[in-house]
CSV table of C-alpha atoms in Angstrom, one decimal:
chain,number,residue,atom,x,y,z
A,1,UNK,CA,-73.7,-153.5,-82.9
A,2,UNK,CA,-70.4,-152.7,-84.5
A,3,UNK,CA,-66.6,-153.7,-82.7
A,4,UNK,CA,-66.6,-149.9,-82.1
A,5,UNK,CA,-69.0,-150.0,-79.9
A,6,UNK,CA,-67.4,-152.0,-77.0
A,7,UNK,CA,-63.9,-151.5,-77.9
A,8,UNK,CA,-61.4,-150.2,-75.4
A,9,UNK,CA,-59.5,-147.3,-77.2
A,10,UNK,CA,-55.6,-147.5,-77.1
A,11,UNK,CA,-55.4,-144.4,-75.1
A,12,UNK,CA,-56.6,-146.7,-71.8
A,13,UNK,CA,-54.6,-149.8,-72.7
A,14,UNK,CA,-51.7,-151.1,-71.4
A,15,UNK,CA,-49.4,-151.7,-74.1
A,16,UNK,CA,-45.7,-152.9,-74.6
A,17,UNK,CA,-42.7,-152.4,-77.2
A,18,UNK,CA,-40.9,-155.5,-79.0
A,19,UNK,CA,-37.7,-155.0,-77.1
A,20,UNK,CA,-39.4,-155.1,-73.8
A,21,UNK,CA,-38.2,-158.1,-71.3
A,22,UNK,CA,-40.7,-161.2,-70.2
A,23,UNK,CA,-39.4,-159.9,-66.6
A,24,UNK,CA,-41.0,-156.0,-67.5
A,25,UNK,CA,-44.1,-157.5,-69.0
A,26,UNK,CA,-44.6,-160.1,-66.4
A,27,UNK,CA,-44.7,-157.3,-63.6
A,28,UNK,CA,-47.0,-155.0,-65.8
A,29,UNK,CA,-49.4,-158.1,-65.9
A,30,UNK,CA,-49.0,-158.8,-62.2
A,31,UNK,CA,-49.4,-154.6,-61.1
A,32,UNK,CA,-52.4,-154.0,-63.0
A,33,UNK,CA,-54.1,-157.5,-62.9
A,34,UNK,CA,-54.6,-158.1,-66.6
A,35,UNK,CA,-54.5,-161.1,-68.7
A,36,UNK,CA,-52.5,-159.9,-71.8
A,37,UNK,CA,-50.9,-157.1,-73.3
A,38,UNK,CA,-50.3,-156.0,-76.9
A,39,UNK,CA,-47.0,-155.8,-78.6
A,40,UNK,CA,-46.7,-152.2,-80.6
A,41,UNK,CA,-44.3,-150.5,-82.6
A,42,UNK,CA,-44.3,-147.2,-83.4
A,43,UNK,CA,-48.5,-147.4,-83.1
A,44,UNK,CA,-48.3,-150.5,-85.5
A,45,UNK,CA,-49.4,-154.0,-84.1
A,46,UNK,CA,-47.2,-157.0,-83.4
A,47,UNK,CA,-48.9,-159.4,-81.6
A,48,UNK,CA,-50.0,-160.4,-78.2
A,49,UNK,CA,-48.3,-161.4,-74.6
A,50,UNK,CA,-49.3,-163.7,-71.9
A,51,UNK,CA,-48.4,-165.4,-69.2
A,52,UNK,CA,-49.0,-168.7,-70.7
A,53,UNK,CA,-46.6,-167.9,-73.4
A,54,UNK,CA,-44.1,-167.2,-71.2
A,55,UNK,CA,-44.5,-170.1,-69.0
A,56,UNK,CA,-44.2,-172.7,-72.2
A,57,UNK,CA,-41.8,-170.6,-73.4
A,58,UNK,CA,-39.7,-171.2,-70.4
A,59,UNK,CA,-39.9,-175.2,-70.1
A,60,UNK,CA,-38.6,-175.2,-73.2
A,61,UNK,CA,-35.3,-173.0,-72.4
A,62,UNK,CA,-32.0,-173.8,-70.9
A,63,UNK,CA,-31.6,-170.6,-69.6
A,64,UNK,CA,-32.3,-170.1,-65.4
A,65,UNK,CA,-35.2,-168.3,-64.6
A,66,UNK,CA,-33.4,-164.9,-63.8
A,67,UNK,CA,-31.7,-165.0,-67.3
A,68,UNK,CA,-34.5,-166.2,-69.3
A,69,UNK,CA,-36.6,-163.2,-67.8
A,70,UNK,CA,-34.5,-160.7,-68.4
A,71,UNK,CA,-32.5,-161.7,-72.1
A,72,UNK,CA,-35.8,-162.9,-73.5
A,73,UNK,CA,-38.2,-160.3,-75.3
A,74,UNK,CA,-41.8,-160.3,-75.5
A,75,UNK,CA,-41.2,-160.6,-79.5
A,76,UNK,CA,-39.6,-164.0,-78.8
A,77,UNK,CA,-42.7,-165.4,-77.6
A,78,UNK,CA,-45.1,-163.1,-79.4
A,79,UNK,CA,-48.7,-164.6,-80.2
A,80,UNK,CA,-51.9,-163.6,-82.4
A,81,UNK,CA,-50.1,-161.7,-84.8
A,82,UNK,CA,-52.4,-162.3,-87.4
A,83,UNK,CA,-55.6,-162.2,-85.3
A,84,UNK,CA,-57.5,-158.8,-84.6
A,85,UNK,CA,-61.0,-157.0,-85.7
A,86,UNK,CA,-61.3,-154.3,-87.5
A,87,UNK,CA,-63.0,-151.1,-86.6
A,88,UNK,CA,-66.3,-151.6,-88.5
A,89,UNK,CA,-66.2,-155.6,-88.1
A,90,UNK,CA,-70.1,-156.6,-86.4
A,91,UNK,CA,-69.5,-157.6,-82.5
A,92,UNK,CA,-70.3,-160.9,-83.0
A,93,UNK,CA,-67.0,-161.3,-85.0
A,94,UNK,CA,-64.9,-161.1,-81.7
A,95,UNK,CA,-66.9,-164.4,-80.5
A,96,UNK,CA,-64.9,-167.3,-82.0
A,97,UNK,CA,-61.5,-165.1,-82.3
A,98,UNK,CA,-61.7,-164.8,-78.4
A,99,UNK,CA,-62.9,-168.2,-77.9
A,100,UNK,CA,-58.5,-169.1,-76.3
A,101,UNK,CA,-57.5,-166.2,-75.8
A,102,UNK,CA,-58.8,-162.8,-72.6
A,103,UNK,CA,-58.4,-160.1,-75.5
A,104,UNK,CA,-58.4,-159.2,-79.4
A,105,UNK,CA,-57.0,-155.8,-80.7
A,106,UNK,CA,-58.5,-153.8,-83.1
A,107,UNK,CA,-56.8,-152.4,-86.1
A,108,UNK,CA,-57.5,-150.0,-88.9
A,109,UNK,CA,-54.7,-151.0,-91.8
A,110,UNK,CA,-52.6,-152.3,-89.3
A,111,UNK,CA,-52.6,-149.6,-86.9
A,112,UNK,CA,-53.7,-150.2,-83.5
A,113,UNK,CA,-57.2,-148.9,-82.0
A,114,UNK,CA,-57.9,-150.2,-79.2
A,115,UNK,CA,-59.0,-154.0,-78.1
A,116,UNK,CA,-61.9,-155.8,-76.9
A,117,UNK,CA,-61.6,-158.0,-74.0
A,118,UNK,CA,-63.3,-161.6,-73.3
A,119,UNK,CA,-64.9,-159.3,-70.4
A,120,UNK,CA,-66.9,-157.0,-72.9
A,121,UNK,CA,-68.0,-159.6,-74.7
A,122,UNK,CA,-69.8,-161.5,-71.7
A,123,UNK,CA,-71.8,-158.4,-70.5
A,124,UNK,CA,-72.7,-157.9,-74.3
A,125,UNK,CA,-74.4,-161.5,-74.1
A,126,UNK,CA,-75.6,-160.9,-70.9
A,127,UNK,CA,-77.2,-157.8,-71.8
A,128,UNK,CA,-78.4,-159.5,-75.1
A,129,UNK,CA,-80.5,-162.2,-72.8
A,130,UNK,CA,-81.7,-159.4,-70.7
A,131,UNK,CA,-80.0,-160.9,-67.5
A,132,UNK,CA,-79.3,-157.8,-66.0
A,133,UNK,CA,-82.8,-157.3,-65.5
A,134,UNK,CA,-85.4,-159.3,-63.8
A,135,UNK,CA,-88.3,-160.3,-65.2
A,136,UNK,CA,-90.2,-163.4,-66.9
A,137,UNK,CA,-88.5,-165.5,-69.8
A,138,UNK,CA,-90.4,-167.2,-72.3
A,139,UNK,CA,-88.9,-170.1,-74.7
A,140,UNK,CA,-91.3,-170.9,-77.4
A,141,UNK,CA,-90.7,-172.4,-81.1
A,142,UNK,CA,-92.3,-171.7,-84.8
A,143,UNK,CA,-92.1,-173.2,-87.5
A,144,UNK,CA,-90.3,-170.8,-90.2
A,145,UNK,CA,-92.6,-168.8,-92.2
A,146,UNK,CA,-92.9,-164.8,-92.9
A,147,UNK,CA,-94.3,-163.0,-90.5
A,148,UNK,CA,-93.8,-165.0,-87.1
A,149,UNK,CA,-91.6,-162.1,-85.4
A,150,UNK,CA,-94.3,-159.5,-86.6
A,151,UNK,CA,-96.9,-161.4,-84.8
A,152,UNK,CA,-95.0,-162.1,-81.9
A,153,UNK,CA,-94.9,-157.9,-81.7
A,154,UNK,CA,-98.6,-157.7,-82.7
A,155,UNK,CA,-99.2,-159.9,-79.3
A,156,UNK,CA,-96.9,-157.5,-77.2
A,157,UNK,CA,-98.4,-154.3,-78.4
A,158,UNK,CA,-102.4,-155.8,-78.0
A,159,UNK,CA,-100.7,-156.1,-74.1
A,160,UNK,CA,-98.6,-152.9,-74.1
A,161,UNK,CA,-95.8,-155.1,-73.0
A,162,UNK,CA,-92.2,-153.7,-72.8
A,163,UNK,CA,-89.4,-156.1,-73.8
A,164,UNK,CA,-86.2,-156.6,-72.2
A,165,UNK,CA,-85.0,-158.9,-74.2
A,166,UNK,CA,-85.5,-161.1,-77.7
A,167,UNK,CA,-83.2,-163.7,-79.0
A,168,UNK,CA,-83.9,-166.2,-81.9
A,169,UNK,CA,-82.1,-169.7,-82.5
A,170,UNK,CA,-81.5,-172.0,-85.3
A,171,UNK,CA,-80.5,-170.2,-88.2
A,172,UNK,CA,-80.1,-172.5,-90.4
A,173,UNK,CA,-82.0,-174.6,-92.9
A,174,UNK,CA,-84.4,-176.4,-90.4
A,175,UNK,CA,-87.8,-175.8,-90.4
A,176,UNK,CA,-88.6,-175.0,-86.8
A,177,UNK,CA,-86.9,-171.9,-84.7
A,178,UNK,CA,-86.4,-171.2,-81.4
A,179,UNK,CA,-88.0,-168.2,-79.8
A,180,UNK,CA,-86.4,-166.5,-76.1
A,181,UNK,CA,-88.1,-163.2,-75.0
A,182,UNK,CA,-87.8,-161.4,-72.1
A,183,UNK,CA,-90.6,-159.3,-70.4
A,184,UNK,CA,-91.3,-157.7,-67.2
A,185,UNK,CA,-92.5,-160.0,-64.2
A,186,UNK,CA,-95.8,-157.5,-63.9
A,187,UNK,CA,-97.2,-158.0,-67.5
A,188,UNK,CA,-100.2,-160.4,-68.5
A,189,UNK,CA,-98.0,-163.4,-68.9
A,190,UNK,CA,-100.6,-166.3,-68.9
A,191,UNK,CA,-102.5,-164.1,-72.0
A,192,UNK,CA,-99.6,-163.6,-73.6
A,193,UNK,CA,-98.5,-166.9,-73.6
A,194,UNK,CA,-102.1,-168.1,-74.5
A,195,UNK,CA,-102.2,-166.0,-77.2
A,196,UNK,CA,-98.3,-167.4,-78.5
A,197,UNK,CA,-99.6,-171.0,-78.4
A,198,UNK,CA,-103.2,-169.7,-80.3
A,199,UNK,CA,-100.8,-168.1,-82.7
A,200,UNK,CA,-99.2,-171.5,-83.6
A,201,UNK,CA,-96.4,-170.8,-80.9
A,202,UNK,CA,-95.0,-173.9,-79.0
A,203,UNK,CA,-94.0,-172.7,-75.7
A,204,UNK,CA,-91.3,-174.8,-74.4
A,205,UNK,CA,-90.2,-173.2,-71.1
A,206,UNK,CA,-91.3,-170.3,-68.8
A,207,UNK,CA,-88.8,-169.0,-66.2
A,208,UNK,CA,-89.1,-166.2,-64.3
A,209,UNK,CA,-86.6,-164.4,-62.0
């Protein structure tokens, strides 16, 4: 899955310009119950505004509230400048990049697309674990070899068993992985899971919704 696929194009994003007061972006934030907007100029992004920014930015002024508000910009406290995805980046990329921060934008050259929201990428894991679905979740282990995934789809087909879900762990250079597949509550699940651990499968946990 590519950023494209989850992104929010800019034609449904709330956006603001470099000049634009804290006291204009503060109320776009507040009307439209959003955690962040990004900064554009002439299609081209900036950077990104919160409400966190303008809070520190604030403590650290002389000015009153009402002045700081309204003379401050959303360029003086502008954020992520160098921090977006590109167009054709994988989804996984937005992960770590949105690990402080509700949103990312995406770019092509500089030019704003769109952005993909903290949101997005939550249903994309939850969709990924098959959690929107009910149904029986098995953890099992293998040691790494050729093959192990193959067999693990041999033993679904022999039960014509649809998956909702199938996740692997431990990519690294250890010797052992980590297994988690999903599959409807009304399949064979004790001869599945027998035929996993005759496989050479450890199952580790079995959880069903």
């Amino acid at each position: 899955m590519f950023v494209k696929s989850v992104m929010i194009p800019k034609e449904k994003c709330l956006t603001v310009q470099p000049n634009t007061s804290l006291l204009e972006a503060l109320q776009q934030l507040d009307e439209k119950e959003i955690d962040a907007l990004p900064i554009l100029e002439n299609g081209i992004y900036r950077g990104m505004f919160n409400k966190y920014l303008l809070y520190k930015a604030f403590y650290y002024s002389d000015l009153d509230r009402e002045t700081f508000l309204k003379k401050t910009t959303v360029m003086d406290v502008v954020t992520r400048e160098d921090t977006f995805v590109e167009l054709e980046d994988v989804f996984e990329s937005t992960f770590v990049k949105l690990y402080d921060f509700p949103i990312i934008a995406v770019l092509d050259e500089g030019k704003f697309l769109g952005i993909v929201t903290r949101y997005d990428t939550i249903n994309q894991f939850q969709s990924a674990f098959g959690m929107n679905r009910k149904g029986t979740r098995i953890t099992f282990a293998s040691v790494e070899s050729e093959g192990r995934i193959l067999k693990v789809s041999d033993i679904l087909h022999k039960y014509h068993t649809p998956v909702i879900s199938l996740v692997t762990f431990d990519e690294t250079d250890k010797l052992a992985r980590r297994i988690v597949l999903k599959i409807d509550n009304d399949q064979k699940v004790d001869r599945i899971i027998a035929d996993l651990e005759k496989s050479g499968f450890r199952v580790l946990h079995i959880d069903k919704d």
